[in-house]
Each structure stands twice: as structure tokens, then as C-alpha cells.
Tab-separated table of C-alpha atoms and ligand atoms in Angstrom:
chain	number	residue	atom	x	y	z
A	1	MET	CA	-23.828	-3.848	-11.714
A	2	ASP	CA	-24.113	-0.275	-9.690
A	3	LEU	CA	-21.518	-0.061	-7.303
A	4	SER	CA	-18.827	-3.423	-5.355
A	5	VAL	CA	-17.511	-2.903	-2.768
A	6	ILE	CA	-14.181	-4.926	-1.998
A	7	ILE	CA	-13.337	-5.665	2.048
A	8	PRO	CA	-9.736	-6.950	2.387
A	9	ILE	CA	-9.911	-9.055	5.580
A	10	TYR	CA	-7.465	-10.364	8.591
A	11	ASN	CA	-9.061	-12.060	11.859
A	12	GLU	CA	-11.602	-9.492	11.536
A	13	GLU	CA	-14.621	-11.646	12.760
A	14	THR	CA	-15.347	-8.741	15.452
A	15	ASN	CA	-16.142	-6.230	12.601
A	16	ILE	CA	-17.566	-8.424	10.109
A	17	PRO	CA	-21.830	-8.101	11.384
A	18	ALA	CA	-21.437	-4.301	12.867
A	19	LEU	CA	-19.910	-4.348	9.532
A	20	TYR	CA	-22.238	-5.383	7.419
A	21	GLU	CA	-25.021	-3.962	9.162
A	22	ARG	CA	-23.502	-0.207	8.534
A	23	LEU	CA	-22.731	-0.665	4.885
A	24	GLY	CA	-26.142	-2.556	3.662
A	25	GLY	CA	-27.662	0.724	6.065
A	26	VAL	CA	-25.670	3.191	3.889
A	27	LEU	CA	-26.283	1.680	0.149
A	28	ASP	CA	-29.673	0.184	0.795
A	29	PRO	CA	-30.682	4.578	0.528
A	30	MET	CA	-28.897	4.935	-1.992
A	31	ARG	CA	-31.040	3.603	-4.413
A	32	LEU	CA	-29.277	2.059	-6.733
A	33	PRO	CA	-30.562	1.295	-10.379
A	34	GLY	CA	-27.467	-1.548	-10.900
A	35	GLY	CA	-27.375	-2.943	-7.288
A	36	TYR	CA	-24.356	-2.760	-4.962
A	37	GLU	CA	-22.721	-5.970	-4.791
A	38	PHE	CA	-20.072	-6.955	-1.517
A	39	ILE	CA	-16.467	-9.222	-2.304
A	40	PHE	CA	-15.126	-9.984	0.838
A	41	VAL	CA	-11.943	-10.871	0.036
A	42	ASN	CA	-10.708	-13.158	3.255
A	43	ASP	CA	-6.323	-12.592	3.648
A	44	GLY	CA	-5.957	-15.634	5.000
A	45	SER	CA	-7.157	-14.998	8.614
A	46	ARG	CA	-7.103	-17.609	11.662
A	47	ASP	CA	-10.620	-16.970	13.512
A	48	GLN	CA	-14.112	-17.414	12.668
A	49	SER	CA	-13.374	-14.967	9.762
A	50	LEU	CA	-14.211	-17.036	6.615
A	51	ALA	CA	-17.747	-18.920	8.410
A	52	LEU	CA	-18.919	-15.057	9.094
A	53	ILE	CA	-19.082	-14.517	5.359
A	54	GLU	CA	-19.599	-17.602	4.456
A	55	ASN	CA	-22.761	-17.040	6.372
A	56	LEU	CA	-23.652	-14.135	4.969
A	57	ALA	CA	-23.437	-15.109	1.477
A	58	ALA	CA	-26.038	-17.960	2.036
A	59	ARG	CA	-28.364	-15.822	3.222
A	60	ASP	CA	-27.825	-12.325	1.308
A	61	GLU	CA	-27.031	-13.186	-3.292
A	62	ARG	CA	-25.250	-9.426	-2.710
A	63	VAL	CA	-22.950	-11.219	-0.884
A	64	ARG	CA	-19.771	-12.201	-2.556
A	65	PHE	CA	-15.995	-14.020	-1.829
A	66	ILE	CA	-12.769	-14.381	-2.397
A	67	THR	CA	-10.994	-16.843	0.073
A	68	PHE	CA	-7.178	-17.147	-0.277
A	69	SER	CA	-5.117	-20.293	0.605
A	70	ARG	CA	-2.816	-17.976	2.802
A	71	ASN	CA	-2.582	-15.060	4.228
A	72	PHE	CA	-0.794	-12.770	0.856
A	73	GLY	CA	-1.207	-9.276	2.344
A	74	HIS	CA	-3.907	-7.052	2.297
A	75	GLN	CA	-2.195	-4.959	-1.120
A	76	ILE	CA	-3.144	-7.650	-2.829
A	77	ALA	CA	-6.245	-9.150	-1.599
A	78	VAL	CA	-7.314	-6.033	-2.654
A	79	THR	CA	-6.410	-6.777	-5.989
A	80	ALA	CA	-7.945	-9.806	-5.799
A	81	GLY	CA	-11.564	-7.913	-4.849
A	82	LEU	CA	-10.731	-6.018	-7.837
A	83	ASP	CA	-9.811	-8.701	-10.538
A	84	ARG	CA	-13.463	-9.397	-10.084
A	85	ALA	CA	-15.144	-6.377	-9.260
A	86	GLU	CA	-18.255	-6.027	-11.395
A	87	GLY	CA	-19.344	-2.560	-10.909
A	88	GLN	CA	-19.146	0.739	-12.575
A	89	ALA	CA	-18.059	2.280	-9.072
A	90	VAL	CA	-15.720	0.186	-7.017
A	91	VAL	CA	-14.839	0.929	-3.408
A	92	ILE	CA	-12.244	-0.150	-1.152
A	93	ILE	CA	-12.954	0.675	2.821
A	94	ASP	CA	-10.887	-1.282	5.523
A	95	ALA	CA	-13.191	-3.781	7.745
A	96	ASP	CA	-12.495	-2.171	10.741
A	97	LEU	CA	-14.694	0.306	10.684
A	98	GLN	CA	-11.895	2.488	10.447
A	99	ASP	CA	-12.404	4.000	6.680
A	100	PRO	CA	-17.065	5.241	7.996
A	101	PRO	CA	-19.039	4.054	5.765
A	102	GLU	CA	-21.331	7.256	5.758
A	103	LEU	CA	-19.072	8.808	3.677
A	104	ILE	CA	-19.566	6.089	0.602
A	105	PRO	CA	-22.495	8.503	-0.125
A	106	GLN	CA	-20.782	11.498	-0.542
A	107	LEU	CA	-16.983	9.968	-2.106
A	108	TYR	CA	-19.454	8.075	-4.593
A	109	GLN	CA	-21.527	11.335	-5.817
A	110	LYS	CA	-18.484	13.322	-6.839
A	111	LEU	CA	-17.920	10.604	-9.425
A	112	SER	CA	-20.780	11.943	-11.139
A	113	GLU	CA	-19.082	14.891	-11.008
A	114	GLY	CA	-16.883	13.857	-13.743
A	115	TYR	CA	-13.647	12.484	-11.232
A	116	GLU	CA	-12.409	8.828	-11.763
A	117	VAL	CA	-11.191	8.324	-8.882
A	118	VAL	CA	-12.038	9.671	-5.211
A	119	TYR	CA	-10.093	9.010	-2.444
A	120	ALA	CA	-11.223	9.857	1.606
A	121	LYS	CA	-8.263	11.783	2.840
A	122	ARG	CA	-7.292	11.748	6.777
A	123	ARG	CA	-8.263	14.896	8.098
A	124	SER	CA	-7.121	13.028	11.970
A	125	ARG	CA	-7.051	9.265	12.977
A	126	GLN	CA	-8.144	7.958	16.404
A	127	GLY	CA	-6.748	5.356	18.352
A	128	GLU	CA	-3.234	4.774	17.150
A	129	SER	CA	-0.133	4.752	18.992
A	130	ALA	CA	2.137	8.227	18.911
A	131	ALA	CA	4.187	5.358	16.678
A	132	LYS	CA	2.186	4.669	13.919
A	133	LYS	CA	0.877	8.025	13.499
A	134	LEU	CA	4.570	9.682	12.741
A	135	THR	CA	5.790	6.979	10.966
A	136	ALA	CA	2.995	7.527	8.686
A	137	LYS	CA	3.303	11.283	8.829
A	138	LEU	CA	6.693	10.408	7.243
A	139	PHE	CA	5.818	8.036	5.798
A	140	TYR	CA	3.656	10.022	2.989
A	141	ARG	CA	6.303	13.072	2.921
A	142	ILE	CA	9.202	10.983	1.986
A	143	LEU	CA	7.475	9.438	-0.529
A	144	ALA	CA	5.660	12.949	-1.895
A	145	SER	CA	9.698	14.697	-2.046
A	146	ILE	CA	11.370	11.343	-3.698
A	147	THR	CA	8.303	10.490	-6.482
A	148	HIS	CA	7.462	11.848	-9.632
A	149	ILE	CA	3.786	11.228	-9.649
A	150	SER	CA	2.275	12.590	-6.728
A	151	ILE	CA	0.906	9.914	-4.233
A	152	PRO	CA	-1.714	12.579	-1.722
A	153	VAL	CA	-0.314	12.479	1.658
A	154	ASP	CA	-2.581	10.608	4.500
A	155	THR	CA	-4.581	9.380	2.768
A	156	GLY	CA	-5.304	5.066	2.614
A	157	ASP	CA	-6.887	2.767	0.031
A	158	PHE	CA	-10.470	4.486	1.296
A	159	ARG	CA	-11.224	5.919	-1.496
A	160	VAL	CA	-14.285	5.692	-4.767
A	161	ILE	CA	-12.441	4.209	-8.132
A	162	SER	CA	-14.757	4.594	-12.100
A	163	ARG	CA	-14.177	1.379	-14.185
A	164	LYS	CA	-11.525	2.335	-16.153
A	165	VAL	CA	-9.453	3.341	-13.657
A	166	VAL	CA	-9.834	-0.222	-12.156
A	167	GLU	CA	-9.567	-1.727	-16.085
A	168	ALA	CA	-6.209	0.163	-15.803
A	169	LEU	CA	-4.812	-1.578	-12.466
A	170	ARG	CA	-5.867	-4.653	-14.105
A	171	ARG	CA	-3.456	-4.414	-16.354
A	172	MET	CA	-1.209	-3.435	-13.730
A	173	PRO	CA	0.796	-6.831	-12.905
A	174	GLU	CA	3.435	-5.867	-10.751
A	175	GLN	CA	4.270	-7.767	-7.883
A	176	ASN	CA	5.303	-5.355	-5.305
A	177	LYS	CA	1.854	-3.706	-4.635
A	178	PHE	CA	0.458	-0.249	-3.543
A	179	ILE	CA	-2.187	0.389	-4.968
A	180	ARG	CA	-2.476	4.300	-3.964
A	181	GLY	CA	0.191	4.740	-6.203
A	182	GLN	CA	-0.731	2.887	-8.966
A	183	ILE	CA	-4.179	4.633	-8.566
A	184	SER	CA	-2.090	8.485	-9.320
A	185	TRP	CA	0.090	7.215	-11.887
A	186	ILE	CA	-3.651	5.788	-13.815
A	187	GLY	CA	-4.273	9.626	-13.646
A	188	TYR	CA	-7.467	11.039	-14.536
A	189	ARG	CA	-9.610	13.181	-12.800
A	190	GLN	CA	-8.590	12.968	-9.481
A	191	THR	CA	-10.352	14.267	-5.787
A	192	HIS	CA	-10.295	14.187	-1.934
A	193	LEU	CA	-12.743	14.080	0.419
A	194	GLU	CA	-11.814	14.982	3.707
A	195	TYR	CA	-12.494	12.784	7.738
A	196	ASP	CA	-11.728	11.929	10.816
A	197	ARG	CA	-10.792	7.891	10.775
A	198	ALA	CA	-12.140	6.296	13.565
A	199	GLU	CA	-10.678	4.231	16.391
A	200	ARG	CA	-10.618	0.150	15.134
A	201	ALA	CA	-14.510	-0.859	16.292
A	202	GLY	CA	-12.902	-4.269	17.303
A	203	GLY	CA	-10.244	-6.739	17.288
A	204	GLU	CA	-6.512	-5.540	16.925
A	205	THR	CA	-4.956	-4.714	14.065
A	206	GLY	CA	-3.611	-6.878	11.073
A	207	TYR	CA	-0.938	-4.235	10.138
A	208	THR	CA	2.582	-5.338	12.323
A	209	TYR	CA	5.039	-2.934	11.582
A	210	ARG	CA	6.312	-5.353	9.177
A	211	LYS	CA	3.761	-5.071	6.842
A	212	MET	CA	3.975	-1.379	7.401
A	213	LEU	CA	7.680	-1.296	6.383
A	214	LYS	CA	7.266	-3.966	3.473
A	215	LEU	CA	4.514	-1.521	2.775
A	216	ALA	CA	6.670	1.172	2.320
A	217	LEU	CA	9.752	-0.571	0.880
A	218	ASP	CA	7.131	-1.501	-2.420
A	219	GLY	CA	5.429	2.109	-2.089
A	220	ILE	CA	9.112	4.234	-1.940
A	221	THR	CA	11.123	1.575	-4.902
A	222	ALA	CA	7.915	0.679	-7.318
A	223	PHE	CA	7.913	4.831	-7.645
A	224	SER	CA	10.642	6.303	-7.366
A	225	ASP	CA	14.749	6.036	-8.293
A	226	VAL	CA	16.002	8.580	-6.317
A	227	PRO	CA	17.573	6.162	-3.517
A	228	LEU	CA	19.330	4.635	-6.194
A	229	LYS	CA	20.484	7.893	-7.681
A	230	ALA	CA	21.664	8.682	-3.774
A	231	ALA	CA	23.750	5.719	-3.822
A	232	THR	CA	24.943	6.904	-6.849
A	233	VAL	CA	25.510	10.745	-5.425
A	234	SER	CA	27.415	9.577	-2.298
A	235	GLY	CA	29.308	6.651	-3.714
A	236	PHE	CA	31.004	10.192	-5.786
A	237	VAL	CA	31.415	12.848	-3.318
A	238	VAL	CA	32.512	9.436	-0.459
A	239	SER	CA	35.420	8.071	-3.486
A	240	GLY	CA	35.581	12.033	-3.756
A	241	ILE	CA	36.229	12.841	-0.188
A	242	ALA	CA	38.976	9.763	-0.353
A	243	PHE	CA	40.648	11.273	-3.014
A	244	LEU	CA	41.599	14.065	-0.667
A	245	VAL	CA	41.966	12.271	1.582
A	246	MET	CA	44.705	9.719	-0.152
A	247	LEU	CA	46.845	13.017	-1.612
A	248	TYR	CA	47.718	14.595	1.735
A	249	THR	CA	48.435	10.981	2.861
A	250	LEU	CA	51.586	10.770	0.167
A	251	TYR	CA	52.157	13.609	1.385
A	252	ALA	CA	52.925	13.442	4.533
A	253	ARG	CA	54.077	10.571	3.732
A	254	PHE	CA	56.824	11.744	0.643
A	255	ILE	CA	57.193	14.879	1.747
A	256	SER	CA	56.631	16.826	4.846
A	257	HIS	CA	56.946	12.930	6.805
A	258	ASP	CA	55.292	14.610	9.227
A	259	TYR	CA	53.084	11.480	9.423
A	260	GLU	CA	52.277	8.888	12.572
A	261	PRO	CA	51.619	5.239	13.137
A	262	GLY	CA	48.060	6.130	12.481
A	263	TRP	CA	45.808	3.530	13.159
A	264	ALA	CA	42.763	5.913	13.877
A	265	SER	CA	42.490	7.775	10.821
A	266	LEU	CA	42.813	4.125	9.098
A	267	MET	CA	39.894	3.377	11.320
A	268	VAL	CA	37.209	5.768	10.002
A	269	SER	CA	38.089	5.465	6.687
A	270	ILE	CA	37.647	1.853	6.454
A	271	LEU	CA	34.643	1.485	8.616
A	272	PHE	CA	32.793	4.778	6.903
A	273	LEU	CA	33.819	3.485	3.482
A	274	GLY	CA	32.519	-0.005	4.235
A	275	GLY	CA	29.204	1.482	5.713
A	276	VAL	CA	28.342	3.472	2.809
A	277	GLN	CA	29.239	0.299	0.376
A	278	LEU	CA	26.929	-1.840	2.422
A	279	ILE	CA	24.122	0.907	2.461
A	280	ALA	CA	24.866	1.677	-1.283
A	281	VAL	CA	24.290	-2.273	-2.496
A	282	GLY	CA	21.329	-2.516	0.465
A	283	ILE	CA	19.763	-0.451	-1.963
A	284	ILE	CA	20.132	-1.912	-5.068
A	285	GLY	CA	19.710	-5.408	-3.829
A	286	GLU	CA	15.469	-4.471	-2.592
A	287	TYR	CA	15.742	-3.193	-6.006
A	288	ILE	CA	16.971	-6.487	-7.667
A	289	ALA	CA	14.752	-9.147	-5.249
A	290	ARG	CA	11.709	-6.662	-6.593
A	291	LEU	CA	13.351	-7.010	-9.817
A	292	SER	CA	13.137	-11.175	-10.228
A	293	ALA	CA	9.688	-10.704	-8.323
A	294	ASN	CA	7.992	-9.472	-10.895
A	295	VAL	CA	10.759	-11.933	-13.698
A	296	ARG	CA	9.563	-15.221	-11.867
A	297	GLN	CA	5.840	-14.088	-12.749
A	298	ARG	CA	3.919	-16.173	-10.531
A	299	PRO	CA	0.124	-16.027	-9.666
A	300	LEU	CA	0.185	-12.898	-6.943
A	301	TYR	CA	-2.320	-14.826	-4.253
A	302	ILE	CA	-3.216	-18.253	-4.547
A	303	VAL	CA	-7.972	-18.964	-3.862
A	304	SER	CA	-8.800	-21.331	-2.282
A	305	ASP	CA	-12.792	-21.319	-2.317
A	306	SER	CA	-15.417	-18.304	-4.001
A	307	ASN	CA	-18.230	-18.066	-5.040
A	308	ILE	CA	-17.028	-15.884	-7.396
A	309	ALA	CA	-15.823	-16.896	-11.072
A	310	PRO	CA	-12.839	-15.927	-11.661
A	311	PRO	CA	-12.121	-13.442	-14.068
A	312	GLY	CA	-12.127	-14.677	-18.019
A	313	GLU	CA	-14.506	-17.088	-16.556
A	314	LYS	CA	-17.488	-16.259	-17.558
B	1	UDP	N1	-5.505	-7.081	5.861
B	1	UDP	C1	-5.563	-7.485	5.410
B	1	UDP	N2	-4.125	-8.855	5.041
B	1	UDP	C2	-2.926	-8.481	6.384
B	1	UDP	C3	-3.513	-7.136	7.173
B	1	UDP	C4	-4.475	-6.493	7.241
B	1	UDP	O1	-6.373	-7.753	4.291
B	1	UDP	O2	-2.253	-9.154	6.234
B	1	UDP	C5	-7.159	-6.018	6.150
B	1	UDP	C6	-8.102	-5.825	6.960
B	1	UDP	O3	-8.454	-6.651	8.424
B	1	UDP	C7	-8.235	-4.938	6.940
B	1	UDP	C8	-7.417	-3.611	6.402
B	1	UDP	O4	-6.468	-5.035	5.441
B	1	UDP	O5	-9.898	-4.943	6.934
B	1	UDP	C9	-6.837	-2.620	7.276
B	1	UDP	O6	-5.609	-3.901	8.605
B	1	UDP	P1	-5.342	-2.815	9.686
B	1	UDP	O7	-7.206	-2.383	10.434
B	1	UDP	O8	-4.879	-3.901	10.898
B	1	UDP	O9	-3.792	-1.748	9.397
B	1	UDP	P2	-4.849	-0.209	10.193
B	1	UDP	O10	-5.683	0.544	9.849
B	1	UDP	O11	-3.892	-0.879	11.623
B	1	UDP	O12	-2.906	0.252	9.183
B	2	MG	MG1	-7.605	-0.414	10.254
């Protein structure tokens, strides 16, 4: 098998037929000697997506699918696809046609130049709210500034990766997935192509702000200790200031005898200290929550049906 195309699906009934057509139209002319496969991962869709995929699978043996018992999230859907992909190269692409299938031959071409990862970088993005663009832009830049590894900015999961990278990803069993970070961490020679991100072809985004926030926190906590260190540093700074204020208070009380019933200053310092402490505890909590998720060792996802043998059972 030369190429596996992984497509996470969450309520994409309006896009699946067009996606299948466009992917076929791009991949067939590539004349891959070993052939290719589609891996549709149905992430607990509540519409007709699964029926459409099963239909395609019945007609076309290259269509393989995995369907989850519920919605586990985009990153986990991609991971499930990676677990079962057989191709020597793997493409990860969104189902809503925001990532143009027409770019795949160019991405794939670059692999033969000796790269193991070719990701697609967004030159522009259309049809997305100003708030989404702004939060995404900010997130990518904050992340880049606080991680040791260089995670490319303005880049989603649309990319082609080689077998080597897939094998490395399979050995990273972390629960809170941030796949583009993991791929940067893996290393090897990586490069990128630029593209203009289109509008969603049909349907609605499955990425609520809640899911985006989770992705952002997963990315940051998995690849950076800077927030923890910032909590420590701000702890020191605030206690330093508090100590100086304490000295002044003692001086005013016992030496200069110049003191007021200091309600205002008392309130300010209590609120300030309380706030800083809560922030620090919250940051620590984010890390501990992820630590405990990994200690539990639950499976990442539950498959309810598939036409692909689970890894290790072939
Ligand atoms: N998706 C998924 N599970 C989810 C949310 C999204 O598998 O819980 C899929 C979705 O079907 C699409 C891809 O992930 O193929 C990207 O999602 P979407 O287009 O909704 O995100 P956006 O482009 O708005 O960031
Ligand atoms: Mg989209």
C-alpha cells in the first residue's frame, strides 16, 4: 500500500460525497503502483455520515472505516486512523474540503525528496469568524514562544507523513493528543507548502470553542513547562512584594506610629494574594489532571464497528 488517507468525520453528511469524488479525482491520476486506501474515522456523528461511509465501503474496497462508540474528538479520531493505516505514506485531511485534496500530489512529491513530514501551511483562511482567526493566530504564537520544540505556526493537521513517523506516533500513547506537536517532537527532515484555506464546503464546524480550548491547553501542557515555571516565578515576585509591605507595616506600627485603620490596603493585598494563589493552583491543576488521565491507562477510544482488523490482529 503506497498511501493511506485519514479522514476524521463528525457530522459531515453534506461533504462526504463531494470529498470522495474529489479525493478519487486527485489520487487516481497519481497512479500509485501499490494503490491507496481511505480510512474514514466516524467520530460519533449524529447524522447520516456513517450510512454514507458504509455505502461507499460496500462499493469501493479501498474505503475502510472505523466508527467510534461516541464522540471522542478530532485528535483521537486521527490517532485511530494512524493506528490502522497500512500505507507507506499517510495523509491527514479534514472532511469539510477546507484542506484542498488537489494539494496532495505536491505534498506527496516532496516525500521523495527525502522529507519525512510535509505539512500544509495556511497562507490565508476564508469563511471563518474574526474571533476564530484571532484566537488561532494568538494560540499558535503563544505556543511557539513557550515550547522548546518548534511547532509550525498557522498549520493544522493537513499533511503527509512517512511510515517512519507513523511508527513513532504509535509509540506515543499519551491521552491528551496534540498530533502536530508530537510530529514536530519526532523530528526528521520536515518541510512545508503553503495554501489558501477555503471555506467549509457544507455543514457546520464541529470544533466548538470548548473543544478549541481543550486542544490549546493540551498542546501547551504537553509541550511546555513554562506556565508552571511562571506560576513559581510569580509566587516569588508576589511574596517578595508582600514581604516589603510587611516591613513597612511593622515600621509604621511601631516606629513612626503613623498608621490608619488600613481597610483598603488590607483588602487589596488579600485579593491580590488570593488571585495569584488561585491562578497558580489552577495551572498546577491542569497538569495534574493530565497526569492522572495518563496514569489511568484507559484506551484512547472505543470502536463500535470497523471493516479493518485491529492492529496486532492481522
Ligand atoms: N471532527 C471530528 N471530531 C470532532 C470535531 C471535528 O472528527 O469532535 C472532524 C471534522 O469532521 C473535520 C475535522 O475534524 O473533518 C475538522 O473539524 P472542523 O472542520 O469542524 O474544524 P474547523 O475547520 O472549524 O477548525
Ligand atoms: Mg473545518
